[in-house]
PDB file of C-alpha atoms in Angstrom:
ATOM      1  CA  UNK A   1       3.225 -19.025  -9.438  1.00 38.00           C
ATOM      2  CA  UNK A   2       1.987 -18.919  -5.734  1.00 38.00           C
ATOM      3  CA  UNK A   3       2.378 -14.788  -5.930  1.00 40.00           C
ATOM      4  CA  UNK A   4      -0.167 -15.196  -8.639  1.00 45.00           C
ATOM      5  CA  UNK A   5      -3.247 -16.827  -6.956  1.00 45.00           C
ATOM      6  CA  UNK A   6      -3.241 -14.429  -3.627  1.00 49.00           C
ATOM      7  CA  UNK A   7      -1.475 -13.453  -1.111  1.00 48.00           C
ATOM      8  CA  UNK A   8       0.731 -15.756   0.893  1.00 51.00           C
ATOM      9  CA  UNK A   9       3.597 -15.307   4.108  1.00 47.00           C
ATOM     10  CA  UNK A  10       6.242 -14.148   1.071  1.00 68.00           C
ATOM     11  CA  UNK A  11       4.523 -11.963  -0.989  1.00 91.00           C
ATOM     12  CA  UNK A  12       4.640  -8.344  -1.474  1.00 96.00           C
ATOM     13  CA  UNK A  13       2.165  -6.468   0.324  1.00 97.00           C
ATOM     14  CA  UNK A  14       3.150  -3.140   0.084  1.00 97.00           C
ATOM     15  CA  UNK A  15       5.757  -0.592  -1.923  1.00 98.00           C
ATOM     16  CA  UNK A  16       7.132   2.325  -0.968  1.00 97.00           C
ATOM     17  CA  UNK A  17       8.410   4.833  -3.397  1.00 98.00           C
ATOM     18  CA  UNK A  18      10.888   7.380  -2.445  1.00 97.00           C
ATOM     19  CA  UNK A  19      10.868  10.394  -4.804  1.00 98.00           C
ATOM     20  CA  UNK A  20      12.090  14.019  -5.078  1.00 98.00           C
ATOM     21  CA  UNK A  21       8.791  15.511  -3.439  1.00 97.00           C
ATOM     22  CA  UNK A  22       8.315  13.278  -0.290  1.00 97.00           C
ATOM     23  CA  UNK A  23       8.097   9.100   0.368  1.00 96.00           C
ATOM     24  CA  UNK A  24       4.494   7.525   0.330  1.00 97.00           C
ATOM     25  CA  UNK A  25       3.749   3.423   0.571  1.00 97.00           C
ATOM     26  CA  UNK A  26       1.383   1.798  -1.168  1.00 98.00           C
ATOM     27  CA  UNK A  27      -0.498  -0.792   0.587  1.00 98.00           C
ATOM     28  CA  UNK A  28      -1.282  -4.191  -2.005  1.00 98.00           C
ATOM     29  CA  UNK A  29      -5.007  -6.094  -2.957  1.00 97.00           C
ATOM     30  CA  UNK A  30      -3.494  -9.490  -3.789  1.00 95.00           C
ATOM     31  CA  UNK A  31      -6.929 -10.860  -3.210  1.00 95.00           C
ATOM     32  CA  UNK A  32      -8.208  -9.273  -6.207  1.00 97.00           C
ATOM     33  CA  UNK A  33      -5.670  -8.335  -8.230  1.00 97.00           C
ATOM     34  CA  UNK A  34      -2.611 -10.935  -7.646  1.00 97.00           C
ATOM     35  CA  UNK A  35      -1.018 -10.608 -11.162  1.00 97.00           C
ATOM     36  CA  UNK A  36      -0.939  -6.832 -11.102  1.00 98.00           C
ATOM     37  CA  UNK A  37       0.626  -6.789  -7.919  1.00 98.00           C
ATOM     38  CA  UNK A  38       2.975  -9.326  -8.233  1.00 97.00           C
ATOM     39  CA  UNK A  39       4.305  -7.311 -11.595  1.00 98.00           C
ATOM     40  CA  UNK A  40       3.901  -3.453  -9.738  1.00 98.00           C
ATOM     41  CA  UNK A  41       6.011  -5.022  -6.448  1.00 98.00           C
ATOM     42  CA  UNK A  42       8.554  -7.087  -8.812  1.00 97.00           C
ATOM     43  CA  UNK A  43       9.171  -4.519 -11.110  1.00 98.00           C
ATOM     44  CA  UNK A  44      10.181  -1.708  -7.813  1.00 98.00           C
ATOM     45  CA  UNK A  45      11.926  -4.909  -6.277  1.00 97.00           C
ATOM     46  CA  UNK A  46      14.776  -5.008  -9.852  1.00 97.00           C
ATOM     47  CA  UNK A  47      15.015  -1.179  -9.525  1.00 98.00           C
ATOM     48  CA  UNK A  48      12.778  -0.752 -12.771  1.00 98.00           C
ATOM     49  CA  UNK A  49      10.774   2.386 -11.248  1.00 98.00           C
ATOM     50  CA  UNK A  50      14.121   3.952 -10.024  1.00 98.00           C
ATOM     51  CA  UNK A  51      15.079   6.841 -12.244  1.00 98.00           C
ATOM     52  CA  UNK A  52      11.716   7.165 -13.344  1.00 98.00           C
ATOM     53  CA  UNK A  53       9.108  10.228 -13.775  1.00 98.00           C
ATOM     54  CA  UNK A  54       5.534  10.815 -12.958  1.00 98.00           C
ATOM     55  CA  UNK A  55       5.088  11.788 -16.438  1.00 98.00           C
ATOM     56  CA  UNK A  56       1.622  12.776 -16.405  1.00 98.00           C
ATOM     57  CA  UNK A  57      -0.496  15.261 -13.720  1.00 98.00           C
ATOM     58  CA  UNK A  58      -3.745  16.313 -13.907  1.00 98.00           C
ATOM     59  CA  UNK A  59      -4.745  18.272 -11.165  1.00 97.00           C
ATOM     60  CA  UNK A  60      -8.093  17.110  -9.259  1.00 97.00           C
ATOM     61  CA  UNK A  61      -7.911  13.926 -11.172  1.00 98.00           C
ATOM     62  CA  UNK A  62      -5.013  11.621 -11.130  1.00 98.00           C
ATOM     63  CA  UNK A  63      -0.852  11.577 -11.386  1.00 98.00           C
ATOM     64  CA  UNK A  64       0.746   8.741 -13.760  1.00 98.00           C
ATOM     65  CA  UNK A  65       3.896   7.223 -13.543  1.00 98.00           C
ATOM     66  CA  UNK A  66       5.641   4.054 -14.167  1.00 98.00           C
ATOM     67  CA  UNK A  67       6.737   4.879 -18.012  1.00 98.00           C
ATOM     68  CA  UNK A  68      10.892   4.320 -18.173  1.00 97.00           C
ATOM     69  CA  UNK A  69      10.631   6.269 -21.564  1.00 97.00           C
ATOM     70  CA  UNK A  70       8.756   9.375 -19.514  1.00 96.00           C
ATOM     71  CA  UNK A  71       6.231   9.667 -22.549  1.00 96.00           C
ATOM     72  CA  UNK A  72       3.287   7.608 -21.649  1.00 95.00           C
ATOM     73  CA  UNK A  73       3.683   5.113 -24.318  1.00 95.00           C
ATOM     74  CA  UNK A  74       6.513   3.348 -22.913  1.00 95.00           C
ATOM     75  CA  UNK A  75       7.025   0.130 -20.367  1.00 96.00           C
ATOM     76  CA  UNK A  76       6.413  -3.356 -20.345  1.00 96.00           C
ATOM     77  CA  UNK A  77       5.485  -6.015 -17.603  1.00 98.00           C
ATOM     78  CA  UNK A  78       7.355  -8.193 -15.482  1.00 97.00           C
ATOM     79  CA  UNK A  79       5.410 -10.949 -17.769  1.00 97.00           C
ATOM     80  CA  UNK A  80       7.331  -9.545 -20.776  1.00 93.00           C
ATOM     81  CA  UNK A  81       4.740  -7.417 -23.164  1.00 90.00           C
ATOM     82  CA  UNK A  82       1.218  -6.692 -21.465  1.00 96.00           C
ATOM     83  CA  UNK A  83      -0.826  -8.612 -19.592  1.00 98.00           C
ATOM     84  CA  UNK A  84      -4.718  -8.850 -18.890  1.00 98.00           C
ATOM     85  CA  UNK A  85      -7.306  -7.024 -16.348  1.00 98.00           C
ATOM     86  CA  UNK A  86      -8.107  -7.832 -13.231  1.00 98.00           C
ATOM     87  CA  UNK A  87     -11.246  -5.810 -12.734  1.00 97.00           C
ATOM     88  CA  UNK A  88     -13.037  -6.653  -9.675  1.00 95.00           C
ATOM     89  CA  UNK A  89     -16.558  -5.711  -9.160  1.00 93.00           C
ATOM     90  CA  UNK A  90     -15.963  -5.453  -5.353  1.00 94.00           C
ATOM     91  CA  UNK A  91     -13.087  -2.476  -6.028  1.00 97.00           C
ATOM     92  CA  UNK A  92     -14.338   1.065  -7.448  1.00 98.00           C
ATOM     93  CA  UNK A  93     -12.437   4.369  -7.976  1.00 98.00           C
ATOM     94  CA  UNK A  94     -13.938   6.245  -5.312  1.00 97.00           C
ATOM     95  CA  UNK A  95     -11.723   8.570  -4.084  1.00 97.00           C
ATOM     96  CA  UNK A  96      -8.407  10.011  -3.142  1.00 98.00           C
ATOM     97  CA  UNK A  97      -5.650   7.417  -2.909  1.00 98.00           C
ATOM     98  CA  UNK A  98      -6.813   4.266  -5.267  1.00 98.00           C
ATOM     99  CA  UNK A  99      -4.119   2.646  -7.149  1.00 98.00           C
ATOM    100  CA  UNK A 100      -4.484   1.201 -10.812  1.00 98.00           C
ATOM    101  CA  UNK A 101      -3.227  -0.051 -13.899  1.00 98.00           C
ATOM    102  CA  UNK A 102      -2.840   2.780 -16.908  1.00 98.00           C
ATOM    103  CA  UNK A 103      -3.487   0.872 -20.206  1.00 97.00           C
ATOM    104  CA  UNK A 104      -4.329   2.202 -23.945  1.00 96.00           C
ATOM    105  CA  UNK A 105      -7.334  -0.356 -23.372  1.00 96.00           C
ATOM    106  CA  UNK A 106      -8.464  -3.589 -22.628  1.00 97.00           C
ATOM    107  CA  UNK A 107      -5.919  -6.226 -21.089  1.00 98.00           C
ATOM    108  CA  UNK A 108      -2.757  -4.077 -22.485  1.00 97.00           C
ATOM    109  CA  UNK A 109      -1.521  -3.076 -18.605  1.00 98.00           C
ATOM    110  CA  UNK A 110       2.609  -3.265 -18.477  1.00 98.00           C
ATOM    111  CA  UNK A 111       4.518  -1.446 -16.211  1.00 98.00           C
ATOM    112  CA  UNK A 112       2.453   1.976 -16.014  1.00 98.00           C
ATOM    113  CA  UNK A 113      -0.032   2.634 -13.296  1.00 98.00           C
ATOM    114  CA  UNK A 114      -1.915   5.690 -12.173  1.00 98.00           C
ATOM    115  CA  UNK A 115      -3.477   7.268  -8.494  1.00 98.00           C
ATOM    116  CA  UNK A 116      -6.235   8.581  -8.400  1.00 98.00           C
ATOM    117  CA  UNK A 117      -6.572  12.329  -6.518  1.00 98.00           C
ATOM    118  CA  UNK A 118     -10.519  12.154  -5.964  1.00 98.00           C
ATOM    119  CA  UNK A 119     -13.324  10.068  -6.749  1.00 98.00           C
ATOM    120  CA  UNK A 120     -13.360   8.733 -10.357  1.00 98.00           C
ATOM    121  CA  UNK A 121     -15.984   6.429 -11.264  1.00 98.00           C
ATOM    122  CA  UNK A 122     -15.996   6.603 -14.894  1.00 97.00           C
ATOM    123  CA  UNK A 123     -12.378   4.681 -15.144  1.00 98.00           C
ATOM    124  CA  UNK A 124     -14.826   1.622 -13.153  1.00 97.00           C
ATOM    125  CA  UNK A 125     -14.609  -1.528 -14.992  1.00 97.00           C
ATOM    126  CA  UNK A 126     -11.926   0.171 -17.605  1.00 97.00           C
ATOM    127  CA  UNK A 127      -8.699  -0.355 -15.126  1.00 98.00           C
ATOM    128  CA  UNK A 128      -7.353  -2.818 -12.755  1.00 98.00           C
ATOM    129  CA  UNK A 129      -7.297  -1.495  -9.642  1.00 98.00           C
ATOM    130  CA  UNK A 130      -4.911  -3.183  -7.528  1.00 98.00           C
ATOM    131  CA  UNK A 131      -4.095  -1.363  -4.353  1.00 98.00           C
ATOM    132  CA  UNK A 132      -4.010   2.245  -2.265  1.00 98.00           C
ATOM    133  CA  UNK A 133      -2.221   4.532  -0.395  1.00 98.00           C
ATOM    134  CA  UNK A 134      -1.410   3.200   2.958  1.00 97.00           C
ATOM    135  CA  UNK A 135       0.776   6.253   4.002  1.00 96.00           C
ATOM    136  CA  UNK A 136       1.940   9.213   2.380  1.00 97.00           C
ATOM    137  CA  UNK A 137      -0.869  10.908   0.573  1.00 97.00           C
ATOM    138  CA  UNK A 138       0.328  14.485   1.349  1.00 97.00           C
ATOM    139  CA  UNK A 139       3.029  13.380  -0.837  1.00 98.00           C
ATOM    140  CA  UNK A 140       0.509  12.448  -3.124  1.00 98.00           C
ATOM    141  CA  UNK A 141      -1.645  15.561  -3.129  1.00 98.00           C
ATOM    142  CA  UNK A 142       1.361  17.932  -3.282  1.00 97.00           C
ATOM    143  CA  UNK A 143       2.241  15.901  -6.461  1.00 98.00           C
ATOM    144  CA  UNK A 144      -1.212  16.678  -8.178  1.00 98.00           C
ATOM    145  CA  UNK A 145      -0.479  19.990  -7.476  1.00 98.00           C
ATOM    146  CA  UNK A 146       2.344  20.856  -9.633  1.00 98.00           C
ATOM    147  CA  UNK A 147       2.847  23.249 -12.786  1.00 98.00           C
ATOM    148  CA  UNK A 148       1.831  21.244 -15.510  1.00 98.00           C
ATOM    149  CA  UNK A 149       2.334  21.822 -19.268  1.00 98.00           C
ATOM    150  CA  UNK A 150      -0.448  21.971 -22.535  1.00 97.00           C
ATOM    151  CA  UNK A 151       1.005  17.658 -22.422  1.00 96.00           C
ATOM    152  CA  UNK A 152      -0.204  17.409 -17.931  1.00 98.00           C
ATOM    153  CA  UNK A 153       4.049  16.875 -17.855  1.00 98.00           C
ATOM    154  CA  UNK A 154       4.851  18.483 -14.754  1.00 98.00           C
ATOM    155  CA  UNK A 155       7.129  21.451 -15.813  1.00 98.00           C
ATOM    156  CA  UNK A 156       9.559  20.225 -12.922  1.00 97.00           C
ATOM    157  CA  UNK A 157      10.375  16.566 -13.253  1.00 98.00           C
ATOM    158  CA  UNK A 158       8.716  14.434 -10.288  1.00 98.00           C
ATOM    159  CA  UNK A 159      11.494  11.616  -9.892  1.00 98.00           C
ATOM    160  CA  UNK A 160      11.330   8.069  -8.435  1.00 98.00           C
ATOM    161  CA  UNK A 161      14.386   7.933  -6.757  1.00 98.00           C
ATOM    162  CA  UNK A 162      13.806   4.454  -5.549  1.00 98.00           C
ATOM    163  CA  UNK A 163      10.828   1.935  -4.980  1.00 98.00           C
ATOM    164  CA  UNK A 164      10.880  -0.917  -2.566  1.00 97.00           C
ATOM    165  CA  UNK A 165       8.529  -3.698  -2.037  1.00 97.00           C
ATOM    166  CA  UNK A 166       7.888  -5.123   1.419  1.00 96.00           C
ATOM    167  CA  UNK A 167       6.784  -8.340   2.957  1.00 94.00           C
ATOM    168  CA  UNK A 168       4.450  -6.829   5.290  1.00 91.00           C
ATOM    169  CA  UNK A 169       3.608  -2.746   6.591  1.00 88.00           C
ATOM    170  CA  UNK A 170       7.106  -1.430   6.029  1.00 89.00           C
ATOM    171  CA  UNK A 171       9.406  -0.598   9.411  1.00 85.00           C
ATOM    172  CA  UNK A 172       7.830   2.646  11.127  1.00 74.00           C
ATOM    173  CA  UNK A 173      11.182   4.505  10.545  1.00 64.00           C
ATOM    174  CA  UNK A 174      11.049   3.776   6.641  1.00 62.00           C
ATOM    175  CA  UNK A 175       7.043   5.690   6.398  1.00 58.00           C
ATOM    176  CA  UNK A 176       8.063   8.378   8.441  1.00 55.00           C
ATOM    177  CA  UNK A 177       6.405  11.498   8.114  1.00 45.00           C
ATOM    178  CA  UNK A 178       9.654  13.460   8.410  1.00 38.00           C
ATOM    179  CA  UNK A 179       9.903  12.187   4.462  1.00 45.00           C
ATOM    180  CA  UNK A 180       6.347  13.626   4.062  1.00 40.00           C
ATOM    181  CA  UNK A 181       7.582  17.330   4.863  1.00 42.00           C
ATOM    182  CA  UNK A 182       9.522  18.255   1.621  1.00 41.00           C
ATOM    183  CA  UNK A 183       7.281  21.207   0.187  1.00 40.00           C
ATOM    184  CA  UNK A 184       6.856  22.013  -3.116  1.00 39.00           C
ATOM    185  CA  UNK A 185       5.041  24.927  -4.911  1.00 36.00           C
ATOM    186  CA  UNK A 186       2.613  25.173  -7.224  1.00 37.00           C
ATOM    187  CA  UNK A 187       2.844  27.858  -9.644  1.00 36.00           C
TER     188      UNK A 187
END
């Protein structure tokens, strides 16, 4: 599959999630990570994200989403089941905005990935990471700032209310910052 072995003219380059605290678009690294961004970009593209939670917030670390089950045991890949790593010596966790593949260890990613909300270097060589924030990561740090329970469930669902993959930096009206401004309080 020509999505697989890098980026071409067609493929996805970046996905932009809409959710109930704010929009934020996630720019794509086909070049070292084409099979986990082919399945992260096809999965938004047949609406598998929508409806979804980030189930999992842990503040000055990361938030996790991609689960349709909300637990953090659930999804599968576009590939059917889960697929293998892509880690890339060149790519390292080193701060605010780096986008990966959750997993429960080696090659099991599926649908669940994770961003990271500062530098994290021990999760280097342990998950795929297979893209970044390109716009949005006020959304992003309000999210890590949440009310969390004893689980890091954020006691107010966070709620994909749609993801869309793009061909390209998405239209300048659909990364505005005027979906940036929703506010949301941590307590």
């Amino acid at each position: 599959m020509a999505a697989e072995r890098g980026a071409t003219a067609s493929t996805w380059t970046h996905v932009k999630f809409e959710t109930s605290v704010g929009s934020f678009v996630v720019e794509l690294y086909h070049k070292h990570a084409p099979r986990s961004c082919y399945n992260f970009a096809a999965l938004a593209d047949c609406g598998y994200y929508n409806g979804t939670i980030f189930h999992r917030v842990i503040r000055d670390f990361m938030i996790q989403g991609g689960d349709p089950t909300g637990t953090g045991r659930g999804g599968e890949s576009i590939y059917g089941g889960k697929f293998e790593d892509e880690i890339s010596k060149n790519l390292k966790h080193t701060g605010a905005g780096i986008l990966s593949m959750a997993n429960s260890g080696p090659n099991t990613n599926g649908s669940q990935f994770f961003i990271t909300l500062k530098s994290t270097p021990w999760l280097d060589n342990k998950h795929t990471i297979f893209g970044r924030i390109y716009s949005g990561m006020g959304v992003i740090q309000r999210m890590g700032m949440v009310a969390t329970d004893g689980d890091d469930k954020p006691k107010a669902p966070i709620t994909v209310h749609k993801a869309r993959p793009y061909r390209g930096i998405p239209p300048e009206e659909d990364i505005s910052e005027a979906d940036s401004l929703v506010a949301i309080t941590a307590s």
